XYZ file of C-alpha atoms in Angstrom:
417
model
C 0.000 0.000 0.000
C 1.068 3.560 -0.714
C 0.120 6.939 0.681
C 0.112 10.302 -1.027
C 0.418 13.275 1.314
C 0.144 16.945 0.474
C -0.215 20.221 2.321
C -3.599 21.879 1.943
C -3.221 25.283 0.242
C 0.496 24.992 0.996
C 1.753 28.560 0.716
C -1.337 30.012 2.387
C -1.090 27.456 5.215
C 2.565 28.379 5.802
C 1.596 32.053 6.092
C -1.388 31.568 8.388
C 0.587 29.201 10.606
C 2.473 32.246 11.903
C -0.497 34.624 11.667
C -3.469 32.511 12.795
C -5.648 35.610 13.148
C -5.902 35.646 9.344
C -7.685 32.297 9.124
C -11.109 32.597 7.580
C -10.181 35.544 5.376
C -9.607 35.762 1.656
C -5.857 35.162 1.246
C -3.749 34.941 -1.895
C -0.035 34.428 -2.500
C 1.453 36.067 -5.577
C 4.178 34.836 -7.917
C 7.578 36.446 -8.478
C 7.326 40.217 -8.927
C 3.831 39.997 -7.431
C 2.478 39.113 -10.840
C -0.100 36.324 -10.584
C -2.078 34.404 -8.002
C -0.299 31.104 -7.238
C -1.993 30.069 -3.983
C -5.425 30.706 -2.526
C -7.254 30.117 0.709
C -10.583 28.301 0.524
C -12.296 31.663 0.977
C -10.406 33.037 -2.040
C -11.464 30.037 -4.111
C -15.063 30.583 -3.030
C -15.204 34.118 -4.503
C -13.953 32.864 -7.850
C -10.239 33.665 -7.804
C -8.340 31.332 -10.127
C -4.772 30.113 -10.204
C -2.791 32.321 -12.558
C -5.083 35.343 -12.296
C -2.999 38.459 -12.909
C -2.904 40.625 -9.804
C -3.826 43.820 -11.635
C -6.932 42.141 -13.102
C -8.302 41.032 -9.716
C -7.038 43.999 -7.684
C -10.488 45.532 -7.322
C -12.040 42.240 -6.195
C -9.251 41.718 -3.661
C -9.827 45.206 -2.305
C -13.601 44.757 -2.093
C -13.162 41.519 -0.125
C -10.496 43.047 2.136
C -8.183 40.258 1.023
C -4.801 39.540 2.557
C -2.036 39.484 -0.054
C 1.383 37.886 0.316
C 4.410 37.929 -1.949
C 6.092 34.540 -2.439
C 8.261 33.691 0.571
C 10.118 30.625 -0.678
C 12.632 30.351 2.197
C 9.681 29.971 4.581
C 7.839 27.475 2.375
C 10.954 25.372 1.749
C 11.766 25.176 5.453
C 8.214 24.167 6.396
C 8.268 21.577 3.620
C 11.493 20.099 5.022
C 9.883 19.860 8.454
C 6.916 18.002 6.988
C 9.102 15.545 5.073
C 11.246 14.843 8.133
C 8.086 14.177 10.097
C 6.645 11.828 7.480
C 9.913 9.883 7.345
C 9.118 8.585 10.829
C 6.244 6.523 9.451
C 7.798 4.846 6.425
C 10.913 3.081 5.257
C 10.661 4.782 1.853
C 9.648 8.371 1.271
C 9.675 10.060 -2.120
C 9.461 13.853 -2.007
C 7.473 14.654 -5.142
C 7.341 18.437 -4.822
C 7.583 21.124 -2.168
C 4.158 20.160 -0.814
C 3.736 16.533 -1.903
C 5.253 13.178 -1.015
C 4.590 9.498 -1.540
C 5.103 7.004 1.273
C 5.438 3.232 1.112
C 3.111 1.932 3.791
C 4.650 -1.548 3.794
C 2.944 -4.688 4.926
C -0.122 -3.567 6.822
C -1.178 -7.086 7.820
C -2.766 -6.946 11.248
C -2.701 -3.137 11.269
C -5.786 -0.965 11.152
C -4.822 1.080 8.093
C -7.479 3.739 8.610
C -6.459 4.248 12.233
C -2.796 4.382 11.247
C -3.504 7.003 8.565
C -5.556 9.054 11.005
C -2.677 8.900 13.468
C -0.220 10.242 10.853
C -2.596 13.077 9.954
C -3.085 14.025 13.601
C 0.597 13.824 14.509
C 1.758 15.887 11.510
C -0.709 18.618 12.430
C 0.438 18.490 16.050
C 4.163 18.512 15.226
C 4.285 20.977 12.326
C 1.002 22.893 12.392
C 0.483 22.146 8.701
C -2.913 20.806 7.559
C -2.479 17.840 5.240
C -4.606 15.424 3.257
C -3.645 11.761 2.885
C -4.804 9.339 0.209
C -3.987 5.654 0.537
C -4.245 3.015 -2.188
C -2.607 -0.117 -3.564
C -0.785 1.888 -6.278
C 0.685 5.372 -6.546
C -2.036 6.423 -8.997
C -4.809 5.239 -6.703
C -3.148 6.882 -3.684
C -3.048 10.182 -5.569
C -6.631 9.686 -6.717
C -7.693 8.947 -3.127
C -6.087 12.177 -1.998
C -8.063 14.228 -4.502
C -11.243 12.376 -3.640
C -10.655 13.101 0.051
C -10.380 16.811 -0.703
C -13.623 16.766 -2.665
C -15.272 15.108 0.352
C -13.629 17.596 2.783
C -11.945 14.750 4.645
C -8.472 14.595 6.163
C -7.763 11.203 4.638
C -9.263 8.474 2.474
C -8.133 4.858 2.443
C -8.856 2.640 -0.567
C -7.854 -0.706 0.914
C -10.327 -2.890 -1.002
C -11.368 -2.998 -4.643
C -14.931 -2.286 -3.544
C -13.663 0.997 -2.055
C -11.756 1.713 -5.275
C -14.826 1.034 -7.409
C -16.968 3.280 -5.257
C -14.614 6.229 -5.770
C -13.408 5.955 -9.352
C -16.750 5.287 -11.025
C -17.660 8.976 -10.834
C -14.158 10.418 -10.596
C -13.502 12.912 -13.458
C -10.920 11.547 -15.859
C -9.219 14.946 -16.164
C -8.396 14.859 -12.437
C -6.549 11.531 -12.665
C -2.788 11.812 -12.151
C -1.041 11.360 -15.505
C -3.946 12.460 -17.687
C -2.699 15.611 -19.365
C -4.459 17.742 -21.924
C -3.474 15.485 -24.848
C -4.768 12.331 -23.149
C -7.884 14.156 -21.944
C -8.789 15.332 -25.435
C -8.230 11.862 -26.862
C -10.330 10.203 -24.155
C -13.037 12.823 -24.539
C -13.267 11.968 -28.244
C -13.712 8.329 -27.198
C -16.578 9.297 -24.865
C -14.562 8.633 -21.691
C -15.467 11.034 -18.873
C -14.662 9.131 -15.673
C -11.816 7.057 -14.287
C -14.211 4.107 -14.061
C -15.005 4.300 -17.787
C -11.303 4.498 -18.602
C -10.534 1.453 -16.463
C -13.207 -0.558 -18.291
C -11.365 -0.177 -21.614
C -9.431 -3.162 -22.921
C -5.667 -2.952 -22.167
C -4.729 -3.466 -25.821
C -6.881 -0.530 -26.882
C -5.344 1.661 -24.184
C -1.837 0.634 -25.260
C -2.708 1.413 -28.876
C -4.244 4.822 -28.149
C -2.133 6.038 -25.227
C 1.228 4.228 -25.495
C 2.906 2.572 -22.528
C 2.275 5.497 -20.159
C -1.468 5.218 -20.593
C -1.267 1.448 -20.252
C 0.603 1.758 -16.947
C -2.022 4.161 -15.645
C -4.736 1.717 -16.730
C -3.021 -1.115 -14.856
C -2.581 1.013 -11.743
C -6.292 1.806 -11.644
C -6.838 -1.957 -11.445
C -4.550 -2.034 -8.413
C -1.518 -3.425 -10.265
C 1.595 -1.372 -9.348
C 3.558 -0.168 -12.368
C 5.147 2.942 -10.876
C 7.572 2.650 -7.983
C 8.749 4.956 -5.249
C 12.329 5.960 -5.848
C 14.076 5.916 -2.483
C 17.157 7.632 -3.931
C 16.621 11.113 -5.293
C 17.490 11.378 -8.959
C 20.300 13.760 -9.698
C 19.142 16.798 -11.614
C 20.172 16.946 -15.271
C 20.138 20.716 -15.202
C 20.014 23.375 -12.523
C 18.813 26.881 -13.204
C 18.362 30.123 -11.349
C 16.535 33.008 -13.001
C 14.424 35.976 -12.066
C 12.665 38.902 -13.668
C 13.807 42.387 -12.748
C 11.435 44.727 -10.970
C 11.752 47.094 -13.925
C 13.540 47.215 -17.275
C 17.316 47.161 -16.943
C 19.693 48.854 -19.371
C 22.723 49.129 -17.092
C 25.333 46.389 -17.486
C 26.529 46.762 -13.902
C 23.050 46.065 -12.524
C 22.658 43.014 -14.739
C 26.081 41.746 -13.662
C 24.917 41.808 -10.057
C 21.905 39.685 -10.970
C 23.958 37.215 -13.010
C 26.468 36.888 -10.166
C 23.636 36.155 -7.743
C 22.224 33.473 -10.054
C 25.692 31.956 -10.529
C 26.106 31.748 -6.756
C 22.674 30.146 -6.388
C 23.410 27.502 -9.010
C 26.783 26.735 -7.400
C 25.134 26.358 -4.006
C 22.489 23.969 -5.372
C 25.207 21.845 -6.944
C 27.134 21.659 -3.669
C 23.968 20.736 -1.802
C 23.414 17.720 -4.040
C 27.153 16.925 -4.125
C 27.478 17.503 -7.858
C 29.587 19.525 -10.240
C 28.847 20.983 -13.662
C 30.789 21.043 -16.912
C 28.938 23.845 -18.719
C 27.185 27.077 -17.822
C 24.650 29.008 -19.880
C 23.911 32.689 -19.336
C 20.937 34.307 -21.012
C 19.082 37.598 -21.242
C 15.462 38.288 -22.108
C 13.561 41.385 -23.118
C 9.779 41.579 -22.694
C 8.265 39.771 -25.672
C 4.839 41.189 -24.821
C 6.022 44.770 -25.219
C 5.657 45.431 -28.937
C 7.095 48.935 -28.614
C 10.544 47.806 -27.483
C 13.134 46.106 -29.673
C 13.533 42.448 -28.745
C 16.755 40.651 -27.844
C 17.128 37.127 -26.409
C 20.865 36.377 -26.383
C 22.487 33.446 -24.618
C 25.910 31.886 -24.386
C 27.046 28.450 -23.225
C 30.498 28.223 -21.710
C 32.532 25.109 -21.029
C 34.259 25.003 -17.653
C 37.915 23.801 -17.740
C 37.198 21.401 -14.865
C 33.897 20.236 -13.483
C 33.230 22.670 -10.664
C 30.704 23.990 -8.164
C 32.689 26.958 -6.882
C 30.850 30.232 -6.401
C 33.924 32.255 -7.349
C 34.582 30.276 -10.522
C 30.931 30.361 -11.599
C 30.696 34.092 -10.992
C 33.844 34.798 -13.023
C 32.707 32.660 -15.967
C 29.129 33.905 -16.007
C 30.044 37.587 -15.824
C 32.445 37.066 -18.733
C 29.657 35.370 -20.665
C 27.237 38.190 -19.891
C 29.659 40.812 -21.185
C 29.950 38.834 -24.415
C 26.218 38.800 -25.122
C 25.023 42.082 -23.620
C 24.093 44.775 -26.122
C 23.356 48.396 -25.162
C 20.048 49.917 -26.131
C 17.786 47.031 -25.145
C 15.411 46.965 -22.199
C 16.182 43.679 -20.497
C 13.560 42.227 -18.175
C 15.023 38.880 -17.149
C 18.307 37.031 -16.837
C 19.333 33.592 -15.677
C 22.086 31.027 -15.329
C 21.738 27.337 -16.134
C 24.244 24.565 -15.305
C 24.322 21.371 -17.375
C 26.682 18.458 -17.813
C 26.162 17.599 -14.165
C 28.191 14.760 -12.664
C 28.746 13.460 -9.130
C 31.431 15.399 -7.278
C 33.416 12.212 -6.726
C 33.703 11.369 -10.433
C 35.509 14.399 -11.848
C 38.498 13.949 -14.143
C 41.458 16.315 -14.010
C 43.552 17.607 -16.874
C 47.281 16.905 -16.450
C 48.210 19.839 -18.684
C 46.342 22.572 -16.836
C 46.718 24.007 -13.368
C 44.051 23.066 -10.900
C 42.980 25.108 -7.902
C 39.664 23.496 -7.166
C 40.629 22.278 -3.693
C 41.186 25.832 -2.428
C 37.933 26.993 -3.971
C 36.155 24.015 -2.445
C 37.476 24.940 0.978
C 36.373 28.554 0.514
C 32.930 27.510 -0.702
C 32.577 25.188 2.285
C 33.439 28.056 4.621
C 30.915 30.344 2.898
C 28.224 27.698 3.241
C 28.952 27.229 6.931
C 28.770 30.957 7.659
C 25.637 31.461 5.581
C 23.960 28.501 7.257
C 24.826 29.988 10.622
C 24.009 33.646 10.028
C 21.591 33.560 7.104
C 21.880 33.188 3.354
C 23.792 36.000 1.702
C 25.693 37.015 4.828
C 28.935 36.224 2.988
C 28.797 36.623 -0.761
C 30.876 37.678 -3.735
C 31.163 41.466 -4.060
C 29.967 41.300 -7.673
C 26.511 40.382 -6.366
C 26.203 43.908 -5.001
C 24.649 45.061 -1.780
C 21.507 47.105 -2.437
C 20.115 44.921 -5.239
C 17.827 47.630 -6.574
C 17.083 45.359 -9.520
C 15.571 42.674 -7.311
C 12.044 41.540 -7.928
C 9.097 43.347 -6.421
C 7.914 41.833 -3.132
C 5.609 44.441 -1.647
C 3.723 41.940 0.491
C 6.576 39.765 1.739
C 6.107 38.206 5.157
C 8.923 37.420 7.578
C 11.198 34.411 7.275
C 10.089 33.160 10.668
C 12.126 29.974 10.701
C 15.281 30.795 8.742
C 16.292 34.325 9.737
C 17.437 35.301 13.220
C 15.871 38.775 13.096
C 12.497 37.367 12.016
C 12.088 34.793 14.759
C 8.883 35.473 16.651
C 9.043 36.604 20.263
C 6.556 35.669 22.955
C 5.788 37.289 26.244
């Protein structure tokens, strides 16, 4: 048996956890640069706010409903997510973190165990230990566990256990096919043409027909709805094939110095992510973007990919290479709105090959990077950084409604009487 766990209205729940007086109000969390709605409280959903609504288009409605608005606070959300995952790990021998607010758990052999009571216990304990409201779906396959989770939400329940095929039949017969995990727009349109509207109707199709119409992915989903596991929980996190850091500016940028600061910050972020997963990269790509929606401005989307002499994850080395790359592609006269850095050719840190004909100073840079990481972990991210990143960061994205980083920043820790 498997369980799928996710945080209800994740970003909103993280915010209200530290401001409980806001519960019951219309709350939205906005994307980078406070552009679009990316999380909503139940009250916000009830008045018709949709995911992806542009803030300026719903501003009047938010004002009329006296809504609470938050800018994205990813350090807070990531830390609360880590606390949830650590808590869930107590109840399983295999946990797969699927996203910042979702995870799959192997429930193991439940013989002799009251599965419903065990699931209720997990739900209660997570709420007690982290303060985060979660929903749990349990089923014999990953697809059915995910389906059970969605069904539980529709029923306003904390958990739903599909431990018999009778329970599965009862749920999937009326479950919308478009809400089934793995059914994207292409599959949905194809199934709709075939007259398939529910998961139960899809499951009743012959396997050969499914294989013919939906390839092996659709066939696996079909098997999983019959309770036959085809997908497995990966207990070892897959190494990323590419790591990227990018961000839009708060306004158009024409100054090379300002853009260099942003590129240096992205280079440092990519290097840090590589060190955290004990990897190194062989190539770096730097790119610039103008605003393609602004028909008045001239458009320019340059990029450059640079090969690193040795696989590396050093902040200093990445910054030097990326700033050089930026200067090679930057052109005056354009209004740039976004820049980013992407690392590819990623290999494990223990498998790098050295070049006998070139000097190598990676060990010193590794030691320096390790020291930077230790200090930043202790005193907060960005406490020690490369000077090229700048100090004021006037180009940084707009975050007018940013809440405190209650759990990751010393100055933001809450005080009690």
